[in-house]
Amino acid sequence: LDATDTQMGKFCGADGCRKGWVAVCENPSTESLSWAVFPTIEALLAQSPPVDLVALDVPIGLPDRGARVCDLEARQRLGRRKSSVFPAPLRDVLAANSYREACQARTAAEGKGMSTQAWAIVPKIREVDGTLRSKPSLVGRVREVHPELCFCQMAGGQPMAHWKKPA
């Protein structure tokens, strides 16, 4: 999808935050840009005027075991910045109620534990996964993106020179 397409309506980029989802939205027909915090992914998708496309910084489409090809390719493309893409959790991890349970589920499936970074975003992954599974009509409107790859693309294919946090 090309965000500059004049046929496209409102679109947003969003990331999970403590209060829900922070989203920056653009409406190409009015050339307006806005941002807001939404308590749930469903609230973000239900705003008016409707959002045609939401780009989320959260894994969508979880494997039963093994790494996702998209994560492996993203890491390869990012070179020295590859650590910004960590493996998506396995589907069984969504049922875990604690980091320990998540590690046990992954160990049972693959013989290795789970990163604390991946566990930290499991509630957001669980929310998006549940929403998309219960409302399949939303699947075409919600896409997974990785900001580091977006920045790399905007920089002519070069990974960013600086980290988002001070060294």
Tab-separated table of C-alpha atoms in Angstrom:
chain	number	residue	atom	x	y	z
A	1	LEU	CA	0.000	0.000	0.000
A	2	ASP	CA	1.268	3.445	-0.864
A	3	ALA	CA	0.453	6.033	1.787
A	4	THR	CA	0.634	8.779	-0.832
A	5	ASP	CA	-2.188	7.239	-2.863
A	6	THR	CA	-4.966	9.833	-3.044
A	7	GLN	CA	-7.570	7.051	-2.855
A	8	MET	CA	-6.351	6.025	0.581
A	9	GLY	CA	-8.188	7.445	3.564
A	10	LYS	CA	-6.923	7.889	7.069
A	11	PHE	CA	-3.961	5.799	8.186
A	12	CYS	CA	-2.081	5.464	11.465
A	13	GLY	CA	1.162	4.188	12.851
A	14	ALA	CA	0.812	2.894	16.413
A	15	ASP	CA	2.805	1.378	19.230
A	16	GLY	CA	1.815	-0.034	22.571
A	17	CYS	CA	2.194	2.154	25.650
A	18	ARG	CA	1.191	1.904	29.314
A	19	LYS	CA	-2.202	3.508	28.696
A	20	GLY	CA	-2.979	1.477	25.557
A	21	TRP	CA	-1.839	2.478	22.091
A	22	VAL	CA	-0.247	5.738	21.014
A	23	ALA	CA	-1.053	6.492	17.388
A	24	VAL	CA	-0.030	9.129	14.891
A	25	CYS	CA	-2.632	9.420	12.150
A	26	GLU	CA	-2.695	11.152	8.806
A	27	ASN	CA	-5.684	11.929	6.670
A	28	PRO	CA	-4.312	12.527	3.138
A	29	SER	CA	-7.567	14.063	1.910
A	30	THR	CA	-7.344	16.862	4.481
A	31	GLU	CA	-3.539	16.787	4.836
A	32	SER	CA	-4.019	16.704	8.601
A	33	LEU	CA	-1.789	14.943	11.089
A	34	SER	CA	-2.888	14.095	14.619
A	35	TRP	CA	-1.940	11.868	17.502
A	36	ALA	CA	-3.840	10.288	20.357
A	37	VAL	CA	-3.685	7.534	22.936
A	38	PHE	CA	-6.358	4.842	22.622
A	39	PRO	CA	-7.141	2.439	25.489
A	40	THR	CA	-7.485	-0.584	23.176
A	41	ILE	CA	-6.659	-1.572	19.626
A	42	GLU	CA	-10.395	-1.782	18.941
A	43	ALA	CA	-10.852	1.835	20.042
A	44	LEU	CA	-8.066	2.880	17.669
A	45	LEU	CA	-9.776	1.051	14.800
A	46	ALA	CA	-13.212	2.454	15.678
A	47	GLN	CA	-12.282	6.141	15.469
A	48	SER	CA	-14.071	8.503	13.140
A	49	PRO	CA	-13.410	9.045	10.332
A	50	PRO	CA	-12.544	5.353	9.970
A	51	VAL	CA	-8.942	4.263	9.714
A	52	ASP	CA	-8.151	2.441	6.471
A	53	LEU	CA	-4.747	1.201	7.571
A	54	VAL	CA	-3.041	0.785	10.953
A	55	ALA	CA	0.659	-0.043	11.003
A	56	LEU	CA	1.527	-1.629	14.357
A	57	ASP	CA	4.893	-2.201	15.947
A	58	VAL	CA	3.829	-5.595	17.277
A	59	PRO	CA	4.216	-9.135	15.889
A	60	ILE	CA	1.196	-10.392	13.947
A	61	GLY	CA	1.015	-14.029	12.880
A	62	LEU	CA	2.783	-16.140	15.473
A	63	PRO	CA	4.545	-19.420	14.772
A	64	ASP	CA	3.936	-22.669	16.653
A	65	ARG	CA	7.710	-23.154	16.657
A	66	GLY	CA	10.755	-21.645	15.044
A	67	ALA	CA	11.568	-18.127	13.955
A	68	ARG	CA	9.418	-16.208	11.503
A	69	VAL	CA	11.058	-15.632	8.131
A	70	CYS	CA	10.169	-11.926	8.285
A	71	ASP	CA	12.106	-11.538	11.558
A	72	LEU	CA	15.155	-13.324	10.153
A	73	GLU	CA	15.094	-11.187	7.004
A	74	ALA	CA	14.636	-7.985	9.022
A	75	ARG	CA	17.620	-8.851	11.210
A	76	GLN	CA	19.741	-9.564	8.153
A	77	ARG	CA	18.750	-6.294	6.507
A	78	LEU	CA	19.500	-4.269	9.637
A	79	GLY	CA	23.053	-5.575	10.025
A	80	ARG	CA	24.630	-4.074	13.138
A	81	ARG	CA	21.201	-2.883	14.288
A	82	LYS	CA	19.726	-6.405	14.136
A	83	SER	CA	19.226	-6.605	17.901
A	84	SER	CA	16.273	-4.215	17.537
A	85	VAL	CA	14.308	-7.128	16.037
A	86	PHE	CA	13.871	-9.892	18.572
A	87	PRO	CA	12.109	-13.184	17.824
A	88	ALA	CA	8.326	-13.122	18.009
A	89	PRO	CA	6.929	-15.313	20.760
A	90	LEU	CA	5.434	-18.677	19.908
A	91	ARG	CA	1.652	-18.956	19.829
A	92	ASP	CA	1.576	-21.114	23.007
A	93	VAL	CA	3.234	-18.286	24.945
A	94	LEU	CA	0.051	-16.182	24.675
A	95	ALA	CA	-1.611	-18.524	27.180
A	96	ALA	CA	1.133	-17.940	29.782
A	97	ASN	CA	0.339	-15.888	32.872
A	98	SER	CA	3.947	-15.266	33.880
A	99	TYR	CA	7.415	-14.993	32.394
A	100	ARG	CA	8.249	-18.347	33.966
A	101	GLU	CA	5.253	-20.016	32.274
A	102	ALA	CA	6.207	-18.379	28.961
A	103	CYS	CA	9.750	-19.722	29.219
A	104	GLN	CA	8.404	-23.175	30.073
A	105	ALA	CA	6.098	-23.106	27.039
A	106	ARG	CA	8.900	-22.091	24.703
A	107	THR	CA	11.308	-24.598	26.241
A	108	ALA	CA	8.722	-27.361	25.757
A	109	ALA	CA	8.293	-26.385	22.091
A	110	GLU	CA	11.880	-25.578	21.123
A	111	GLY	CA	14.238	-26.329	23.972
A	112	LYS	CA	15.103	-22.686	24.659
A	113	GLY	CA	13.793	-19.868	26.823
A	114	MET	CA	12.198	-16.561	25.944
A	115	SER	CA	13.630	-13.061	26.069
A	116	THR	CA	12.296	-10.612	28.630
A	117	GLN	CA	11.784	-8.097	25.776
A	118	ALA	CA	9.429	-10.477	23.981
A	119	TRP	CA	7.584	-11.281	27.222
A	120	ALA	CA	7.110	-7.568	27.941
A	121	ILE	CA	5.008	-7.111	24.814
A	122	VAL	CA	2.974	-10.317	25.115
A	123	PRO	CA	-0.098	-8.454	26.507
A	124	LYS	CA	-0.137	-6.208	23.396
A	125	ILE	CA	0.437	-9.181	21.091
A	126	ARG	CA	-2.363	-11.065	22.874
A	127	GLU	CA	-4.709	-8.082	22.431
A	128	VAL	CA	-4.005	-7.682	18.704
A	129	ASP	CA	-4.104	-11.435	18.079
A	130	GLY	CA	-7.440	-11.777	19.873
A	131	THR	CA	-8.943	-8.822	18.043
A	132	LEU	CA	-7.854	-10.046	14.608
A	133	ARG	CA	-9.001	-13.612	15.304
A	134	SER	CA	-12.418	-12.479	16.553
A	135	LYS	CA	-12.900	-9.907	13.773
A	136	PRO	CA	-11.318	-11.274	10.566
A	137	SER	CA	-12.661	-8.292	8.605
A	138	LEU	CA	-9.966	-6.181	10.306
A	139	VAL	CA	-7.082	-8.283	8.991
A	140	GLY	CA	-6.677	-6.194	5.826
A	141	ARG	CA	-6.620	-2.960	7.832
A	142	VAL	CA	-3.974	-3.937	10.397
A	143	ARG	CA	-0.365	-4.554	9.367
A	144	GLU	CA	2.803	-5.312	11.251
A	145	VAL	CA	5.682	-2.903	10.750
A	146	HIS	CA	9.059	-2.474	12.354
A	147	PRO	CA	10.119	1.147	12.878
A	148	GLU	CA	13.823	0.346	12.547
A	149	LEU	CA	13.176	-1.079	9.065
A	150	CYS	CA	11.075	1.963	8.149
A	151	PHE	CA	13.902	4.290	9.184
A	152	CYS	CA	16.373	2.148	7.237
A	153	GLN	CA	14.211	2.401	4.119
A	154	MET	CA	13.847	6.173	4.519
A	155	ALA	CA	17.637	6.422	4.823
A	156	GLY	CA	18.194	4.789	1.438
A	157	GLY	CA	18.610	1.270	2.792
A	158	GLN	CA	21.139	2.204	5.483
A	159	PRO	CA	20.452	1.274	9.118
A	160	MET	CA	20.333	4.230	11.488
A	161	ALA	CA	23.702	5.359	12.786
A	162	HIS	CA	22.450	6.117	16.310
A	163	TRP	CA	20.471	4.117	18.853
A	164	LYS	CA	17.194	5.470	20.201
A	165	LYS	CA	18.637	5.543	23.714
A	166	PRO	CA	21.947	7.107	24.800
A	167	ALA	CA	24.855	4.676	24.949
